Amino acid sequence: RGTNTHVARDGSAHASMVGRNGRWDAVQAPKKLLEKVQARMHGLWGKLVPMAVLFFFMSFVNSILDSTKDTLVVTAFGGAEQLPFLTVYAVLPCSLLFLMVYSKLANRLEPGALFYATLVPFVAFFGLFGTLLFPFQHILHPNTETWLRILPAGLEGGVAMIQHWTYTLFYVFSELWGDVVLSLLFWGLANETTNVDEARVIYPLFGIGANVAQAMAGRVLKWLADSAHETSALTATDAWARQLKAMMAIVVVSGFCIMALHGYIRKALIRAERKTSSGQPLLRKKSNLSIGESFRAIISSKQIRCLAAMAVAQGLASILFQVTWKGQIRILHPQPTEYSSFMGDVATASGLFTGLSMLAAPMLFTKLGWSGAAQFTPYVMVFGGWIFFAVAIWANNGGLATCPHLLGPMVAGGAALYIFEKAAKFSLFKPAEEMVYIGLDEDKRTKGKAAVDVVGAQFGKSSGSVFQQGLLVGMGTLSRALPIILLTHSLVIAVWIMAIDALAHHHGHLLTFDEEESDTNDLVCELEDRPVGDRIVEA
């Protein structure tokens, strides 16, 4: 009995020790993870913080412009079905014009001067729109009643685009802000100040500032819309005018903050001596090729071709979904203040959710690998698109498309898909895409990136717009063509996924860590041979 007691006591003591060790490990695990994160971030805070603040102001402006341009155009032009005319006949030509001018300036100006030469016209226009173009629109906009009586019924969108030409210009500048300022200027600066090893850690984290800005912009839009709506002394038109002037003032002030931050970053980061991982200075030569020679060299790059295919597919898939969804929003919220308030709520939710997604992005890069992280966005879009379009087709066939009790949930479901799409794009797809540019030469990082981000994305949206115009002519309304739109949406995303696979095959070896790093459980990015679907389900 004494031996049994001794064994029992030993067993109890052992069990107690194991229990204490288990609790100790549970307490230490988060501490160890935090230590690993801090080790990875050592020496990078000086780059992360100013770049995140810069991204904050750029995204803050983009969120305000994105909601405002839709509110202006959809409510003034008579519906979202007129958006394809703007995309094809206004945004795409201006994108091509911008690419030509930017390529010329890139040959003549240093990167810092090129940044200011690109940004200043945007800030100047939005200041002009708030002070002159919008207040005097009744004088500047021509009367087009005679045109509407003469021209065919399917050209109302083109007539509205000409009649409200100040709105058209606003839509063009707002649309290009996202492609030029967010994609080209910010990520071009990031690629200039960051090497590949640093990018794997801090690129997914840059967007935290952007998504705080998006959430804040949503609250600002909501507050401005509610304040204008609660002022009983103002008519709906006057309330909207006051709200728009306030938003343009915010945009201009934010533009000056962007310029000041860029000057600080260029002085603190770029002019400092930067070295590669081998300890040698990082030098990039700038060629003096002509525009034709530059683009022939760019087109010959497999990486640029894959990136262009991804940009076109992303733009096309996005426009196919958003035109249908925004048409539903316009039916549910016909007044500009109501429309703007709703888009403010969507921007807030999108910013918060995307910010949370970015906190998980380094772990997802580890779990999914580079190609899996890049393909997460198209998978979200295709599966969500099937649900959204299936419900819209069912409602349209049953005559319930305008029923308030069903329209509200449909709009909310579209908003959820829009939010998930934005979160996946900016937390995973965009950082993965930008990592490719770091290892490219100067022409591909400037002119090639401009061609992909500005023209490629707008070409995709314009292709979708031309396609939808054809459906309007052939079928009368887009609601009757929803099954064709669903099929096209799925096929385009399949091409997007194949382009990512091809890019991983050609460029994937540059996006992996060395063996010493890949053996750790750190925040790493590596390609894996397992099917991406298995990796996404596992994550």
PDB file of C-alpha atoms in Angstrom, residues 270-393:
ATOM      1  CA  ILE A 270      15.369  57.367 -50.720  1.00  0.00           C
ATOM      2  CA  ARG A 271      18.260  59.794 -50.306  1.00  0.00           C
ATOM      3  CA  ALA A 272      19.687  57.655 -47.511  1.00  0.00           C
ATOM      4  CA  GLU A 273      22.100  54.996 -48.647  1.00  0.00           C
ATOM      5  CA  ARG A 274      20.105  51.851 -49.361  1.00  0.00           C
ATOM      6  CA  LYS A 275      21.757  48.497 -49.710  1.00  0.00           C
ATOM      7  CA  THR A 276      20.730  45.087 -50.949  1.00  0.00           C
ATOM      8  CA  SER A 277      20.725  42.017 -48.764  1.00  0.00           C
ATOM      9  CA  SER A 278      24.287  41.247 -49.917  1.00  0.00           C
ATOM     10  CA  GLY A 279      25.472  44.611 -48.581  1.00  0.00           C
ATOM     11  CA  GLN A 280      25.982  46.272 -51.962  1.00  0.00           C
ATOM     12  CA  PRO A 281      24.354  49.587 -52.859  1.00  0.00           C
ATOM     13  CA  LEU A 282      21.047  49.200 -54.667  1.00  0.00           C
ATOM     14  CA  LEU A 283      21.491  50.980 -58.010  1.00  0.00           C
ATOM     15  CA  ARG A 284      18.877  51.202 -60.724  1.00  0.00           C
ATOM     16  CA  LYS A 285      19.703  52.513 -64.121  1.00  0.00           C
ATOM     17  CA  LYS A 286      17.316  54.737 -65.982  1.00  0.00           C
ATOM     18  CA  SER A 287      17.183  54.231 -69.710  1.00  0.00           C
ATOM     19  CA  ASN A 288      16.545  56.908 -72.314  1.00  0.00           C
ATOM     20  CA  LEU A 289      14.565  54.735 -74.703  1.00  0.00           C
ATOM     21  CA  SER A 290      11.820  56.252 -76.812  1.00  0.00           C
ATOM     22  CA  ILE A 291       8.201  55.510 -75.986  1.00  0.00           C
ATOM     23  CA  GLY A 292       7.948  52.934 -78.780  1.00  0.00           C
ATOM     24  CA  GLU A 293      11.169  51.198 -77.780  1.00  0.00           C
ATOM     25  CA  SER A 294      10.164  51.193 -74.125  1.00  0.00           C
ATOM     26  CA  PHE A 295       6.805  49.574 -74.765  1.00  0.00           C
ATOM     27  CA  ARG A 296       8.292  46.983 -77.107  1.00  0.00           C
ATOM     28  CA  ALA A 297      10.662  46.027 -74.302  1.00  0.00           C
ATOM     29  CA  ILE A 298       7.792  46.011 -71.820  1.00  0.00           C
ATOM     30  CA  ILE A 299       5.553  43.825 -73.982  1.00  0.00           C
ATOM     31  CA  SER A 300       8.382  41.313 -74.415  1.00  0.00           C
ATOM     32  CA  SER A 301       8.394  40.707 -70.630  1.00  0.00           C
ATOM     33  CA  LYS A 302       6.469  37.628 -69.544  1.00  0.00           C
ATOM     34  CA  GLN A 303       5.917  39.130 -66.116  1.00  0.00           C
ATOM     35  CA  ILE A 304       4.365  42.313 -67.527  1.00  0.00           C
ATOM     36  CA  ARG A 305       2.128  40.298 -69.856  1.00  0.00           C
ATOM     37  CA  CYS A 306       0.857  38.220 -66.948  1.00  0.00           C
ATOM     38  CA  LEU A 307       0.342  41.315 -64.798  1.00  0.00           C
ATOM     39  CA  ALA A 308      -1.535  43.002 -67.641  1.00  0.00           C
ATOM     40  CA  ALA A 309      -3.804  39.975 -68.075  1.00  0.00           C
ATOM     41  CA  MET A 310      -4.529  40.026 -64.342  1.00  0.00           C
ATOM     42  CA  ALA A 311      -5.316  43.770 -64.416  1.00  0.00           C
ATOM     43  CA  VAL A 312      -7.640  43.448 -67.420  1.00  0.00           C
ATOM     44  CA  ALA A 313      -9.471  40.485 -65.916  1.00  0.00           C
ATOM     45  CA  GLN A 314      -9.827  42.194 -62.554  1.00  0.00           C
ATOM     46  CA  GLY A 315     -11.217  45.371 -64.129  1.00  0.00           C
ATOM     47  CA  LEU A 316     -13.626  43.443 -66.354  1.00  0.00           C
ATOM     48  CA  ALA A 317     -14.945  41.227 -63.555  1.00  0.00           C
ATOM     49  CA  SER A 318     -15.342  44.246 -61.287  1.00  0.00           C
ATOM     50  CA  ILE A 319     -17.379  46.312 -63.769  1.00  0.00           C
ATOM     51  CA  LEU A 320     -19.674  43.369 -64.596  1.00  0.00           C
ATOM     52  CA  PHE A 321     -20.605  43.026 -60.936  1.00  0.00           C
ATOM     53  CA  GLN A 322     -20.676  46.671 -59.888  1.00  0.00           C
ATOM     54  CA  VAL A 323     -22.962  47.963 -62.650  1.00  0.00           C
ATOM     55  CA  THR A 324     -25.631  45.438 -61.661  1.00  0.00           C
ATOM     56  CA  TRP A 325     -25.224  46.108 -57.938  1.00  0.00           C
ATOM     57  CA  LYS A 326     -25.171  49.922 -58.250  1.00  0.00           C
ATOM     58  CA  GLY A 327     -28.288  49.802 -60.383  1.00  0.00           C
ATOM     59  CA  GLN A 328     -30.029  48.110 -57.463  1.00  0.00           C
ATOM     60  CA  ILE A 329     -28.702  50.735 -55.045  1.00  0.00           C
ATOM     61  CA  ARG A 330     -30.071  53.535 -57.211  1.00  0.00           C
ATOM     62  CA  ILE A 331     -33.556  51.990 -57.121  1.00  0.00           C
ATOM     63  CA  LEU A 332     -33.385  51.589 -53.345  1.00  0.00           C
ATOM     64  CA  HIS A 333     -31.796  55.022 -52.660  1.00  0.00           C
ATOM     65  CA  PRO A 334     -32.764  57.454 -55.461  1.00  0.00           C
ATOM     66  CA  GLN A 335     -31.748  60.701 -53.672  1.00  0.00           C
ATOM     67  CA  PRO A 336     -28.063  61.796 -53.798  1.00  0.00           C
ATOM     68  CA  THR A 337     -27.823  62.263 -50.006  1.00  0.00           C
ATOM     69  CA  GLU A 338     -29.335  58.811 -49.370  1.00  0.00           C
ATOM     70  CA  TYR A 339     -27.058  57.222 -51.954  1.00  0.00           C
ATOM     71  CA  SER A 340     -23.996  58.940 -50.475  1.00  0.00           C
ATOM     72  CA  SER A 341     -24.974  57.928 -46.938  1.00  0.00           C
ATOM     73  CA  PHE A 342     -25.315  54.283 -47.962  1.00  0.00           C
ATOM     74  CA  MET A 343     -21.962  54.295 -49.742  1.00  0.00           C
ATOM     75  CA  GLY A 344     -20.458  55.837 -46.622  1.00  0.00           C
ATOM     76  CA  ASP A 345     -21.690  52.875 -44.576  1.00  0.00           C
ATOM     77  CA  VAL A 346     -20.226  50.487 -47.159  1.00  0.00           C
ATOM     78  CA  ALA A 347     -16.876  52.317 -47.087  1.00  0.00           C
ATOM     79  CA  THR A 348     -16.752  52.109 -43.281  1.00  0.00           C
ATOM     80  CA  ALA A 349     -17.511  48.396 -43.235  1.00  0.00           C
ATOM     81  CA  SER A 350     -15.055  47.767 -46.055  1.00  0.00           C
ATOM     82  CA  GLY A 351     -12.284  49.647 -44.259  1.00  0.00           C
ATOM     83  CA  LEU A 352     -12.784  47.810 -40.977  1.00  0.00           C
ATOM     84  CA  PHE A 353     -12.990  44.360 -42.542  1.00  0.00           C
ATOM     85  CA  THR A 354     -10.050  44.944 -44.864  1.00  0.00           C
ATOM     86  CA  GLY A 355      -7.984  46.246 -41.941  1.00  0.00           C
ATOM     87  CA  LEU A 356      -8.651  43.034 -40.018  1.00  0.00           C
ATOM     88  CA  SER A 357      -7.796  41.022 -43.123  1.00  0.00           C
ATOM     89  CA  MET A 358      -4.469  42.814 -43.430  1.00  0.00           C
ATOM     90  CA  LEU A 359      -3.538  41.847 -39.887  1.00  0.00           C
ATOM     91  CA  ALA A 360      -4.005  38.222 -40.929  1.00  0.00           C
ATOM     92  CA  ALA A 361      -2.317  38.703 -44.316  1.00  0.00           C
ATOM     93  CA  PRO A 362       1.247  37.731 -43.266  1.00  0.00           C
ATOM     94  CA  MET A 363      -0.047  34.443 -41.843  1.00  0.00           C
ATOM     95  CA  LEU A 364      -2.112  33.833 -44.992  1.00  0.00           C
ATOM     96  CA  PHE A 365       0.952  34.431 -47.146  1.00  0.00           C
ATOM     97  CA  THR A 366       2.716  31.815 -45.017  1.00  0.00           C
ATOM     98  CA  LYS A 367      -0.153  29.341 -45.276  1.00  0.00           C
ATOM     99  CA  LEU A 368      -1.136  29.860 -48.905  1.00  0.00           C
ATOM    100  CA  GLY A 369       2.179  30.797 -50.477  1.00  0.00           C
ATOM    101  CA  TRP A 370       2.548  33.613 -53.010  1.00  0.00           C
ATOM    102  CA  SER A 371       0.288  32.128 -55.688  1.00  0.00           C
ATOM    103  CA  GLY A 372      -2.388  31.127 -53.179  1.00  0.00           C
ATOM    104  CA  ALA A 373      -2.471  34.628 -51.693  1.00  0.00           C
ATOM    105  CA  ALA A 374      -2.705  36.167 -55.172  1.00  0.00           C
ATOM    106  CA  GLN A 375      -5.529  33.802 -56.181  1.00  0.00           C
ATOM    107  CA  PHE A 376      -7.606  34.319 -53.055  1.00  0.00           C
ATOM    108  CA  THR A 377      -9.291  37.439 -54.506  1.00  0.00           C
ATOM    109  CA  PRO A 378     -10.544  35.855 -57.762  1.00  0.00           C
ATOM    110  CA  TYR A 379     -11.842  32.862 -55.819  1.00  0.00           C
ATOM    111  CA  VAL A 380     -13.810  35.161 -53.514  1.00  0.00           C
ATOM    112  CA  MET A 381     -15.210  37.034 -56.522  1.00  0.00           C
ATOM    113  CA  VAL A 382     -16.263  33.965 -58.488  1.00  0.00           C
ATOM    114  CA  PHE A 383     -17.990  32.148 -55.613  1.00  0.00           C
ATOM    115  CA  GLY A 384     -19.654  35.333 -54.349  1.00  0.00           C
ATOM    116  CA  GLY A 385     -20.632  36.265 -57.910  1.00  0.00           C
ATOM    117  CA  TRP A 386     -22.448  32.986 -58.406  1.00  0.00           C
ATOM    118  CA  ILE A 387     -24.613  33.646 -55.340  1.00  0.00           C
ATOM    119  CA  PHE A 388     -25.260  37.317 -56.154  1.00  0.00           C
ATOM    120  CA  PHE A 389     -26.188  36.811 -59.804  1.00  0.00           C
ATOM    121  CA  ALA A 390     -28.236  33.680 -59.072  1.00  0.00           C
ATOM    122  CA  VAL A 391     -30.425  35.603 -56.614  1.00  0.00           C
ATOM    123  CA  ALA A 392     -30.718  38.550 -59.036  1.00  0.00           C
ATOM    124  CA  ILE A 393     -31.758  36.213 -61.881  1.00  0.00           C
TER     125      ILE A 393
END
